[in-house]
Amino acid sequence: MFPFVDGFHWTVGHIVFLTAFGLVAATMAVTMFFVVQRVLDNFRKNRTAAIQWHSDFHDLGEQDRRCRHELTGCAARRECHNSFECGHCADHPRFAQLEPATSAVSLDAFGLDFPSDRLYHRGHTWVRVEEDGTMTIGLDDLGRRLLGTPDRVELPKPGDSLTTNGAAWYAFRNDSPVRVLSPVDGMVIETGGPDQDWYLKVRPTRANPNLAHLLRGAEVSAWLRRELERLQIMVAPAGAGPALADGGSLMEDLPQAQPDANWDAVYGKMFLAP
Amino acid sequence: MTGTLAKPNAIESAEKQWIVRGHERCSTGKFMAWLSPWIGLLLLGLYATYLCLRFGLGETHLDNRFGFGLWIFLDLAVIALGAGAFFSGFLLYILKWKEIKAVINSAVVLGFLCYSGAVAVLAVDVGQPLRSWFTFWHPNTHSMLTEVTFCITCYLIVLSIEYLPILLKNRKFKQVPSFLVFEWELHKLMPVFAGIGVFLSFFHQGSLGGLFGVMRGRPFAFREGFSIWPTTFFLFVLSAAAVGPSFIILTTKLVEKITGKRLVKEDIYRTLAKTTGVLLTIYVALKCTDTLMWLNSTSVRAGVAPWEFYEFRPFGHATLFTEVVIFGMIPALLLLSRRLRERPGLITLGAALACLGVVFNRFVMTIQTLALPTLSFDEFMLYLPNWVEYAVFGGVIAYAVIVYSLSYRYLNLFPQEQDLQLNPKEVGNVPVR
């Protein structure tokens, strides 16, 4: 059939057949070439952490990707398509104007300790902007109780860089690794740990760091309510029917209090690292 | 609440690191026990394959008259059932049916297994695997099989590329930065491969049907059509597209039954069932029209009495009735009716009948076509496969079960599984105010 085979002569059938398959083969080859080129480009630009976050966000369940403005009731039903990067969302400024003023609302934390002087990341970390411009990062009270007493914690070294939604540090509990996401970009200048109130102190990469994606004020309460509902559903014993909470506060070390729950799954969901 | 969970041993702890986060899987020992008989069957199949490749097709009951036997029937059937991969890709990436995301990974794995299994069986059937490149170097452009060969080879490459991102999403693999980035970039360009898959599938599914339709020497199969394509070309494409979603329903329900877990939401089943229902209804209408045209026009002009073909036992009139009514009209009705689709049991029944229908149609096209006499001195031939053919057939089934089981265990075939596991009552909109 091919020109280089003895006895070959061109017909319309040959032209149509070879053109069709030539186009298919060329499209596949060019697409794969394009993929490889993009991969190399990503490595050159050091985008691995960002890609890991986008990939993980893509794998989160639909209910884990709800927009912060849905949680507060400003939007009726809204799924986030910006990987919780509200700075990139065209609608965020409009919705943000509808939210109640931060200072006017007291923070109802359902018995948990959520000080209102901090900004909260949806992966259960908080950020406090210090007077000298540095930022302190810690695990919020729900995240702390979810991990309980970790078996091991791996913190970055001073001088290491952090990327928003990239790994800030790793904690391990009952064979389950937990990648705790960084709420901000910056360079680590000091490390704390589970025994202290904070984990990392960082110097922001930019003079005016983008903090638009962090939760504040009334939306923390709304988000926390949803988080507690999700947690309740996830750790409920198999076969248990729906139940109304009858008060009380969360225990300090939840894995110890509820060892039968699938904590690996819970960590994936609550710390946004499926 | 206190728990007394048994502490997993070292092997299970290590294996857990390969299992998708939050997925609950049976113990390593239980999984190995499940795989053991399939591995045994696979080994038997490999031995039978060795016999065929070493000593030739004389080891089978195939001969010059019955060149297309169990294996070609298997090939046609699995290629039709594997159409779920291309059709799901078409619905998700081209028509943007987002709900198909819930089953696309499983559909791709099934498609890959169906096509790789078919190619493996073809390699045994054709023989001389070291000369397999001849088909590309010296192709017969007058044969529809040439087009099928090119399409299936290309599509198997496409399916392998589509399988790759699913594989690289494994919990361990995605910790490797280059795998993670490659998977991400490949995934973004998946619509291109889905488009190529649709193009290739359309032509090779059609050409497999056209192959029978152009056989003037086999009046039972011969059909007229449009231009160079007989009606069987279009019927094969349509029937494959129709049962693809049904095969996904059936396999997912089977996995749910075996594992005791819910894997996809009920509305996904209903969407897939409706898709099959609509396409199957169109197919049955066209199939009936085609059969009537063949009975009253094509056969008459070819000088044969078509009803005589149904005099030979075991292929009686019941064959036609079974194919068109039991495996065609009934599942079309079950899956088309919204009221009937509300009952999960009927969806499963409808999907099973639809899949059996396409398998039966391919059986009729290969086995019945070759069994019937075509000349006045010809005789009706009965073909029964021998153990070697069954063993190769079983080996391919075992290969598919093993690879699918491994994929289900270590890969995220059903993205809704975890949510349904954590909250079996299908997490809806949790009221926030």
XYZ file of C-alpha atoms in Angstrom:
707
model
C 0.000 0.000 0.000
C 2.808 2.350 0.779
C 4.866 4.127 -1.897
C 7.988 2.300 -0.770
C 6.419 -1.156 -1.273
C 6.979 -2.899 -4.631
C 4.086 -2.644 -7.062
C 2.526 0.385 -5.388
C 0.448 2.815 -7.399
C -1.633 5.691 -6.040
C -5.443 5.558 -6.022
C -8.047 7.839 -4.431
C -8.561 5.169 -1.747
C -4.895 5.284 -0.818
C -4.923 9.051 -0.541
C -8.046 9.141 1.648
C -6.896 6.243 3.836
C -3.348 7.455 4.341
C -4.451 11.071 4.884
C -6.973 10.070 7.565
C -4.516 7.915 9.477
C -1.684 10.339 8.913
C -3.797 13.063 10.511
C -4.703 10.834 13.459
C -1.094 9.821 14.034
C 0.109 13.418 13.650
C -2.517 14.735 16.084
C -1.540 12.136 18.684
C 2.163 12.827 18.245
C 1.774 16.612 18.375
C -0.476 16.390 21.456
C 2.024 14.217 23.297
C 4.859 16.526 22.271
C 2.852 19.468 23.580
C 2.257 17.634 26.894
C 5.967 16.901 27.345
C 6.851 20.499 26.522
C 4.355 21.808 29.090
C 5.723 19.413 31.710
C 9.265 20.681 31.162
C 8.017 24.262 31.227
C 6.273 23.661 34.563
C 9.464 22.271 36.067
C 11.427 25.243 34.769
C 8.930 27.625 36.401
C 8.821 25.547 39.589
C 5.034 25.136 39.459
C 4.912 21.669 41.046
C 3.329 22.840 44.312
C 0.641 24.818 42.502
C -0.125 21.869 40.224
C -0.344 19.531 43.186
C -2.917 21.818 44.771
C -4.950 22.159 41.559
C -4.806 18.408 41.067
C -5.934 17.764 44.654
C -8.676 20.355 44.382
C -9.904 18.647 41.233
C -10.134 15.389 43.189
C -12.129 16.849 46.062
C -15.785 15.915 46.213
C -18.405 18.350 45.003
C -19.442 19.097 48.588
C -15.853 19.905 49.542
C -15.567 22.600 46.880
C -18.412 24.865 47.935
C -17.851 28.589 47.502
C -17.307 30.549 50.742
C -20.209 32.812 49.758
C -22.559 29.847 49.610
C -21.599 28.983 53.170
C -22.559 32.440 54.378
C -25.759 32.439 52.373
C -24.781 35.248 49.986
C -24.939 32.845 47.057
C -27.694 30.246 46.809
C -25.653 27.385 45.374
C -22.178 27.829 44.091
C -19.253 25.528 43.455
C -15.759 27.026 43.433
C -13.951 26.716 40.105
C -10.892 28.705 41.157
C -9.268 26.244 43.552
C -10.262 28.480 46.509
C -8.031 31.208 45.066
C -10.529 34.011 45.561
C -8.074 36.583 44.252
C -8.604 35.030 40.816
C -12.394 34.937 41.084
C -14.250 37.590 39.106
C -17.312 37.360 41.357
C -15.555 37.431 44.718
C -15.369 41.253 45.092
C -19.111 41.546 44.386
C -20.012 38.878 46.934
C -17.518 40.211 49.470
C -19.383 43.533 49.503
C -22.553 41.726 50.486
C -20.923 40.052 53.493
C -21.509 41.688 56.909
C -18.718 43.959 58.101
C -16.061 41.885 59.838
C -15.745 43.944 62.974
C -19.506 44.075 63.576
C -19.927 40.328 63.937
C -18.898 38.237 66.931
C -17.325 34.937 66.012
C -19.447 31.974 67.092
C -16.972 29.117 67.195
C -19.217 26.352 68.596
C -17.112 25.889 71.675
C -13.845 25.966 69.756
C -11.161 28.565 70.114
C -11.194 30.701 66.952
C -9.797 34.121 67.889
C -11.116 36.891 65.675
C -7.686 38.514 65.223
C -6.704 35.892 62.656
C -7.509 34.899 59.107
C -8.426 31.288 58.418
C -7.515 28.989 55.562
C -9.966 26.278 54.523
C -7.304 23.667 55.130
C -7.539 24.434 58.887
C -4.618 26.768 59.346
C -4.672 30.358 60.540
C -2.555 33.401 59.773
C -1.872 36.349 62.034
C -0.239 39.395 60.505
C 2.221 40.761 63.050
C 3.099 44.403 63.506
C 6.538 43.917 61.969
C 4.985 42.603 58.756
C 5.838 38.942 59.385
C 3.072 36.385 59.587
C 2.497 33.658 62.113
C 0.888 30.432 60.953
C -0.776 27.831 63.110
C -3.258 24.992 63.087
C -6.786 26.087 63.964
C -8.527 24.554 66.939
C -10.558 22.102 64.851
C -7.456 20.994 62.965
C -5.622 20.589 66.261
C -8.344 18.351 67.685
C -8.531 16.347 64.453
C -4.862 15.483 64.697
C -4.822 15.091 68.461
C -1.298 14.289 69.501
C 0.540 13.634 66.240
C 3.009 10.739 66.126
C 5.429 12.889 64.183
C 5.628 16.339 62.618
C 7.939 17.372 59.782
C 8.449 21.131 59.690
C 10.277 23.112 57.025
C 13.627 24.642 57.902
C 14.151 28.385 58.326
C 14.934 29.774 54.879
C 12.576 27.389 53.060
C 9.945 28.916 50.808
C 6.220 28.350 51.188
C 3.633 28.626 48.423
C -0.030 29.342 49.060
C -1.873 26.000 49.063
C 1.430 24.152 48.836
C 2.653 21.943 51.673
C 3.505 23.933 54.832
C 4.362 20.966 56.999
C 3.501 17.292 57.415
C 1.962 15.598 60.411
C 1.511 11.871 60.935
C -1.142 10.183 63.028
C -1.914 6.442 63.080
C -0.053 5.711 59.798
C -1.935 8.530 58.065
C 0.185 11.334 56.662
C -1.409 14.765 56.667
C -0.173 17.480 54.342
C -1.049 20.765 56.015
C -1.487 23.484 53.403
C 0.257 26.813 53.624
C -2.181 29.720 53.803
C 0.317 32.233 52.383
C 3.443 32.671 50.255
C 6.586 33.416 52.170
C 9.922 32.376 53.573
C 10.123 30.501 56.858
C 12.027 32.452 59.512
C 11.211 30.447 62.632
C 9.504 27.167 63.484
C 7.297 26.224 66.425
C 5.316 22.999 66.681
C 2.413 21.150 68.276
C 3.581 22.070 71.765
C 3.273 25.752 71.014
C 0.402 27.897 69.858
C 1.952 28.332 66.420
C 3.907 26.300 63.857
C 5.679 28.737 61.542
C 6.672 32.360 61.342
C 7.158 33.540 57.787
C 8.252 36.662 55.984
C 5.843 37.316 53.096
C 7.257 37.163 49.585
C 5.560 40.410 48.577
C 5.142 43.670 50.463
C 1.348 43.441 50.141
C 0.576 39.743 50.341
C -2.651 38.540 48.759
C -4.896 37.377 51.599
C -8.211 37.523 49.721
C -8.642 33.765 49.879
C -8.558 33.630 53.673
C -11.768 33.536 55.677
C -12.566 36.246 58.178
C -15.300 37.428 60.520
C -18.779 35.991 60.115
C -17.830 33.652 57.331
C -15.593 31.734 59.726
C -18.652 30.774 61.774
C -20.570 29.704 58.671
C -17.625 27.715 57.355
C -17.028 26.139 60.767
C -20.650 25.068 61.006
C -20.316 23.294 57.673
C -17.026 21.726 58.708
C -18.558 20.356 61.894
C -21.482 18.948 59.926
C -19.106 17.264 57.497
C -17.055 15.902 60.360
C -20.108 14.599 62.133
C -21.223 12.757 59.003
C -17.754 11.313 58.401
C -17.048 10.007 61.886
C -20.551 8.716 62.571
C -20.543 4.961 63.171
C -21.616 2.895 60.174
C -25.353 2.385 60.070
C -26.116 5.314 62.357
C -29.072 7.368 61.219
C -29.148 11.135 61.057
C -29.004 12.708 64.497
C -29.245 16.166 65.919
C -26.317 17.411 67.960
C -27.340 17.775 71.581
C -24.698 20.190 72.733
C -21.272 19.630 74.169
C -17.950 20.466 72.644
C -15.472 18.482 70.593
C -13.001 16.326 72.468
C -9.354 17.285 72.465
C -7.998 14.175 70.706
C -10.636 13.023 68.260
C -8.797 9.978 66.790
C -8.409 8.625 70.295
C -12.026 9.319 71.138
C -13.402 7.787 67.925
C -10.861 5.165 66.777
C -13.294 3.310 64.518
C -13.734 6.218 62.146
C -11.872 6.219 58.833
C -9.380 8.891 59.871
C -7.373 8.632 56.693
C -10.462 9.701 54.769
C -11.310 12.375 57.329
C -7.833 13.891 57.087
C -8.022 13.912 53.309
C -11.346 15.742 53.386
C -10.720 18.172 56.231
C -7.158 19.116 55.296
C -8.026 19.294 51.566
C -5.461 16.685 50.536
C -7.395 13.764 49.018
C -17.149 5.257 71.913
C -14.197 2.920 72.194
C -12.854 0.726 69.461
C -10.826 -2.458 69.400
C -9.516 -2.485 65.866
C -6.973 -5.174 65.076
C -3.617 -3.633 64.291
C -2.735 -4.268 60.637
C 0.424 -6.238 59.932
C 3.465 -4.783 58.167
C 2.370 -5.906 54.680
C -1.085 -4.410 55.088
C 0.340 -1.161 56.436
C 2.689 -0.923 53.469
C -0.084 -1.801 51.032
C -2.354 0.841 52.552
C 0.015 3.501 51.268
C -0.887 2.438 47.706
C -4.632 2.521 48.222
C -6.519 5.719 47.425
C -6.908 7.875 50.514
C -10.087 7.053 52.374
C -10.997 4.028 50.257
C -11.758 0.965 52.308
C -10.528 -2.227 50.732
C -10.532 -5.860 51.886
C -7.431 -7.338 53.524
C -4.432 -8.315 51.426
C -5.063 -12.000 52.114
C -8.677 -11.834 51.030
C -7.689 -9.973 47.866
C -5.088 -12.622 47.020
C -7.684 -15.338 47.596
C -9.991 -13.556 45.122
C -7.196 -13.309 42.531
C -5.927 -16.902 42.868
C -8.497 -18.710 40.675
C -8.236 -16.008 38.036
C -4.456 -16.330 38.009
C -4.936 -20.091 37.559
C -7.257 -19.493 34.613
C -4.811 -16.998 33.132
C -1.988 -19.556 33.349
C -4.167 -22.128 31.598
C -4.904 -19.565 28.899
C -1.211 -18.848 28.478
C -0.520 -22.573 28.082
C -3.236 -22.824 25.422
C -1.754 -19.778 23.717
C 1.627 -21.478 23.677
C 0.088 -24.566 22.039
C -1.548 -22.454 19.327
C 1.534 -20.387 18.587
C 3.854 -23.405 18.721
C 1.784 -25.956 16.804
C -0.682 -23.774 14.887
C -4.454 -23.607 14.658
C -4.594 -27.389 14.210
C -4.774 -27.389 17.995
C -8.240 -25.844 17.723
C -11.478 -26.813 16.005
C -11.105 -23.959 13.538
C -10.624 -24.933 9.911
C -10.783 -23.431 6.444
C -14.579 -23.437 6.469
C -14.966 -22.184 10.026
C -12.147 -19.664 10.250
C -14.175 -17.342 12.469
C -15.017 -19.135 15.696
C -15.217 -18.444 19.382
C -12.316 -16.009 19.303
C -13.643 -13.728 16.585
C -17.045 -13.835 18.241
C -15.319 -12.815 21.497
C -13.437 -10.056 19.699
C -16.560 -8.584 18.152
C -18.473 -8.829 21.429
C -15.847 -7.217 23.660
C -15.108 -4.494 21.143
C -18.807 -3.625 21.112
C -19.034 -3.728 24.919
C -15.827 -1.727 25.215
C -17.498 1.060 23.257
C -18.517 2.450 26.632
C -15.048 4.024 26.770
C -15.303 6.036 23.584
C -18.950 6.873 24.091
C -18.437 8.040 27.699
C -15.492 10.136 26.528
C -17.714 11.596 23.821
C -20.443 12.455 26.344
C -18.037 13.935 28.892
C -15.429 15.743 26.824
C -17.341 16.646 23.665
C -20.948 17.044 24.867
C -19.847 18.161 28.370
C -22.098 15.824 30.364
C -20.320 16.452 33.663
C -22.108 13.658 35.519
C -20.251 11.097 33.393
C -17.118 11.960 35.426
C -18.448 9.517 38.020
C -17.816 6.539 35.720
C -15.332 7.735 33.095
C -12.306 6.171 34.803
C -13.949 2.795 35.044
C -15.146 3.111 31.430
C -11.598 3.838 30.241
C -10.189 0.835 32.114
C -12.941 -1.400 30.730
C -12.293 -0.097 27.224
C -8.580 -0.688 27.577
C -9.168 -4.245 28.814
C -11.673 -5.033 26.083
C -9.429 -3.778 23.301
C -6.163 -5.182 24.638
C -7.914 -8.518 25.222
C -9.272 -8.460 21.688
C -5.849 -7.682 20.233
C -4.286 -10.485 22.296
C -6.830 -13.003 21.009
C -6.339 -11.775 17.447
C -2.609 -12.290 17.842
C -3.229 -15.933 18.780
C -5.821 -16.391 16.042
C -3.759 -14.856 13.243
C -0.580 -16.458 14.552
C 2.995 -15.578 13.644
C 3.144 -12.630 16.092
C 6.690 -11.843 14.955
C 5.236 -10.913 11.590
C 2.413 -8.795 12.933
C 3.940 -5.696 11.366
C 3.179 -7.162 7.917
C -0.401 -6.033 8.272
C 0.782 -2.423 8.361
C 3.541 -2.801 5.774
C 1.626 -4.848 3.210
C -2.007 -3.997 3.934
C -4.794 -5.099 1.652
C -6.666 -1.894 0.979
C -9.618 -3.804 -0.450
C -10.299 -5.367 2.946
C -12.313 -3.706 5.659
C -10.126 -5.622 8.097
C -7.213 -3.384 7.122
C -9.126 -0.349 8.296
C -10.124 -2.274 11.440
C -6.493 -3.209 12.106
C -5.283 0.367 11.781
C -8.143 1.759 13.850
C -7.886 -0.791 16.658
C -4.126 -0.345 16.917
C -4.453 3.440 17.051
C -7.361 3.284 19.466
C -5.526 0.910 21.794
C -2.713 3.471 21.899
C -5.291 6.185 22.668
C -6.811 4.050 25.443
C -3.359 3.416 26.907
C -2.777 7.183 26.946
C -6.177 7.676 28.585
C -5.372 4.978 31.172
C -2.086 6.657 32.057
C -3.482 9.618 34.053
C -5.711 7.260 36.035
C -2.687 5.115 36.843
C -0.511 8.091 37.755
C -3.183 9.287 40.177
C -2.329 6.344 42.399
C -1.581 7.552 45.896
C 2.077 6.537 45.722
C 2.710 7.535 42.121
C 1.343 11.031 42.538
C 3.968 11.726 45.176
C 6.527 11.633 42.362
C 6.594 15.237 41.050
C 7.239 14.321 37.413
C 4.321 11.851 37.430
C 2.074 14.438 39.049
C 2.880 17.175 36.545
C 2.727 14.802 33.560
C -0.645 13.501 34.695
C -1.968 17.041 35.148
C -0.914 18.204 31.713
C -2.078 15.000 30.036
C -5.429 15.238 31.750
C -5.935 18.765 30.455
C -5.569 17.552 26.863
C -7.813 14.542 27.289
C -10.582 16.041 25.085
C -8.193 15.729 22.124
C -7.733 12.020 22.758
C -11.445 11.593 23.387
C -12.114 13.170 19.987
C -9.612 10.869 18.283
C -11.177 7.922 20.109
C -14.617 8.824 18.786
C -13.287 9.129 15.232
C -11.430 5.803 15.366
C -14.224 3.950 17.150
C -16.840 5.132 14.688
C -14.877 3.694 11.796
C -13.668 0.429 13.242
C -16.981 -0.452 14.890
C -18.591 0.267 11.541
C -16.012 -1.616 9.518
C -16.432 -4.695 11.690
C -20.100 -4.646 10.699
C -19.303 -3.711 7.125
C -17.004 -6.718 6.928
C -20.037 -9.027 7.067
C -22.320 -6.805 5.038
C -20.066 -6.834 1.969
C -19.843 -10.637 1.800
C -21.913 -11.380 -1.313
C -20.987 -15.035 -0.983
C -22.768 -15.138 2.375
C -26.345 -14.084 1.570
C -27.373 -14.408 5.229
C -25.075 -11.518 6.102
C -24.954 -9.572 2.841
C -26.632 -6.166 2.957
C -26.937 -3.195 0.657
C -26.327 0.288 1.915
C -24.978 3.712 1.114
C -21.981 4.145 -1.144
C -19.334 1.599 -0.064
C -20.924 1.057 3.353
C -23.560 -1.653 3.845
C -26.278 -1.112 6.457
C -24.422 -3.377 8.890
C -21.718 -0.685 9.079
C -24.166 1.748 10.669
C -25.970 -0.882 12.740
C -22.698 -1.985 14.347
C -21.750 1.600 15.226
C -25.173 2.323 16.685
C -25.474 -0.929 18.629
C -22.000 -0.461 20.147
C -22.779 3.114 21.189
C -26.108 1.955 22.629
C -24.749 -0.820 24.819
C -21.579 0.979 25.926
C -23.402 2.813 28.753
C -25.249 -0.398 29.647
C -21.998 -2.280 30.038
C -20.791 0.452 32.387
C -24.006 0.101 34.407
C -23.654 -3.662 34.520
C -19.996 -3.761 35.530
C -20.461 -1.028 38.147
C -23.452 -2.853 39.648
C -21.420 -6.059 39.662
C -18.523 -4.388 41.475
C -21.005 -2.878 43.938
C -22.469 -6.327 44.554
C -19.092 -7.990 45.042
C -17.624 -5.295 47.278
C -20.819 -4.393 49.125
C -20.204 -0.678 48.492
C -22.111 2.013 46.691
C -19.910 3.466 43.973
C -22.057 5.906 42.022
C -25.239 7.814 42.709
C -28.517 6.485 41.378
C -29.044 9.438 39.051
C -25.886 8.449 37.144
C -27.381 5.041 36.485
C -30.576 6.678 35.289
C -28.653 8.964 32.922
C -26.720 6.043 31.456
C -29.874 3.939 31.242
C -31.756 6.675 29.421
C -28.853 7.059 26.972
C -28.949 3.356 26.180
C -32.746 3.450 26.016
C -32.836 6.195 23.384
C -30.045 4.748 21.244
C -31.317 1.191 21.543
C -34.789 2.251 20.449
C -33.341 3.885 17.330
C -31.175 0.819 16.740
C -34.081 -1.626 17.075
C -36.179 0.457 14.680
C -33.361 0.484 12.129
C -32.592 -3.187 12.700
C -36.239 -4.114 12.037
C -36.274 -1.977 8.887
C -33.001 -3.541 7.733
C -34.270 -7.063 8.405
C -37.501 -6.409 6.493
C -35.545 -4.968 3.569
C -33.250 -7.982 3.584
C -36.170 -10.417 3.734
C -38.204 -8.743 1.000
C -35.684 -7.149 -1.286
C -31.978 -7.929 -0.902
C -32.385 -11.695 -0.563
C -35.029 -11.950 -3.277
C -32.831 -10.133 -5.760
C -29.919 -12.375 -4.778
C -32.092 -15.380 -5.631
C -32.280 -16.928 -2.173
C -35.229 -17.698 0.069
C -34.282 -15.988 3.336
C -36.703 -17.874 5.572
C -34.923 -21.093 4.672
C -31.948 -19.868 6.641
C -34.051 -20.241 9.759
C -34.876 -23.892 9.034
C -31.506 -25.091 10.251
C -31.390 -26.082 13.901
C -30.338 -24.890 16.387
C -30.759 -21.546 14.594
C -34.520 -21.334 14.164
C -36.935 -18.424 13.948
C -36.452 -18.084 17.677
C -32.972 -16.695 16.984
C -34.385 -13.686 15.187
C -37.133 -13.254 17.778
C -34.620 -13.442 20.647
C -32.278 -10.936 19.058
C -34.862 -8.357 18.076
C -37.573 -8.705 20.715
C -36.065 -10.135 23.904
C -32.636 -8.512 23.614
C -33.771 -5.455 21.682
C -37.302 -4.191 22.213
C -37.652 -5.243 25.854
C -34.466 -3.555 27.152
C -35.233 -0.513 24.991
C -38.629 -0.256 26.664
C -37.231 -0.856 30.161
C -34.577 1.810 29.795
C -36.609 4.334 27.844
C -39.514 4.583 30.254
C -38.882 7.115 33.016
C -41.233 5.264 35.373
C -39.409 1.951 34.881
C -36.011 3.620 35.228
C -36.940 4.638 38.750
C -36.561 0.983 39.764
C -32.859 0.057 40.067
C -33.584 -3.628 39.514
C -35.161 -2.924 36.147
C -32.216 -0.757 35.117
C -29.902 -3.691 35.832
C -32.192 -6.064 33.941
C -32.468 -3.708 30.989
C -28.702 -3.149 30.877
C -28.042 -6.908 31.093
C -30.487 -7.651 28.275
C -28.996 -4.890 26.122
C -25.478 -6.268 26.621
C -26.654 -9.805 25.925
C -28.316 -8.431 22.819
C -25.137 -7.075 21.305
C -23.243 -10.253 22.235
C -25.990 -12.340 20.626
C -25.969 -10.138 17.523
C -22.230 -10.644 17.107
C -22.740 -14.388 17.614
C -25.348 -14.453 14.863
C -23.133 -12.431 12.533
C -20.117 -14.710 12.981
C -21.198 -18.206 13.956
C -24.632 -18.425 12.331
C -23.396 -16.762 9.150
C -20.586 -19.272 8.738
C -22.673 -22.280 9.758
C -25.301 -21.788 7.060
C -24.782 -23.388 3.625
C -24.304 -20.994 0.745
C -24.263 -23.331 -2.260
C -26.659 -26.057 -3.302
C -24.196 -28.832 -2.512
C -23.107 -27.162 0.696
C -24.098 -28.519 4.061
C -24.996 -26.917 7.336
C -21.950 -27.025 9.570
C -21.863 -27.237 13.287
C -18.838 -25.815 15.017
C -18.001 -26.415 18.639
C -14.843 -24.933 20.137
C -12.386 -27.292 21.821
C -10.708 -26.819 25.191
C -7.812 -24.808 23.723
C -10.198 -22.189 22.366
C -12.111 -22.060 25.643
C -8.851 -21.794 27.591
C -7.626 -18.820 25.528
C -11.085 -17.274 25.893
C -10.962 -17.866 29.668
C -7.422 -16.504 29.833
C -8.554 -13.200 28.332
C -11.481 -12.990 30.764
C -9.086 -13.740 33.644
C -6.659 -11.070 32.438
C -9.483 -8.539 32.382
C -10.726 -9.489 35.856
C -7.224 -9.350 37.351
C -6.317 -5.969 35.856
C -9.722 -4.494 36.704
C -9.484 -5.817 40.283
C -6.031 -4.281 40.703
C -7.273 -1.030 39.188
C -10.270 -0.936 41.491
C -8.104 -1.639 44.516
C -5.343 0.885 43.874
C -6.871 3.528 41.604
C -9.725 5.950 41.912
C -12.105 4.349 39.432
C -15.211 5.835 41.019
C -14.677 9.391 42.286
C -18.001 9.369 44.156
C -17.097 6.260 46.133
C -15.600 8.039 49.108
C -18.459 10.497 49.513
C -20.991 7.699 49.277
C -18.991 5.645 51.751
C -18.772 8.469 54.273
C -22.352 9.488 53.785
C -24.442 6.761 52.148
C -27.444 9.056 52.071
C -25.988 10.907 49.064
C -24.732 14.198 50.388
C -27.012 16.803 48.946
C -27.108 20.449 49.824
C -26.507 20.629 53.535
C -28.549 23.604 54.739
C -26.252 26.319 55.988
C -28.825 28.750 57.280
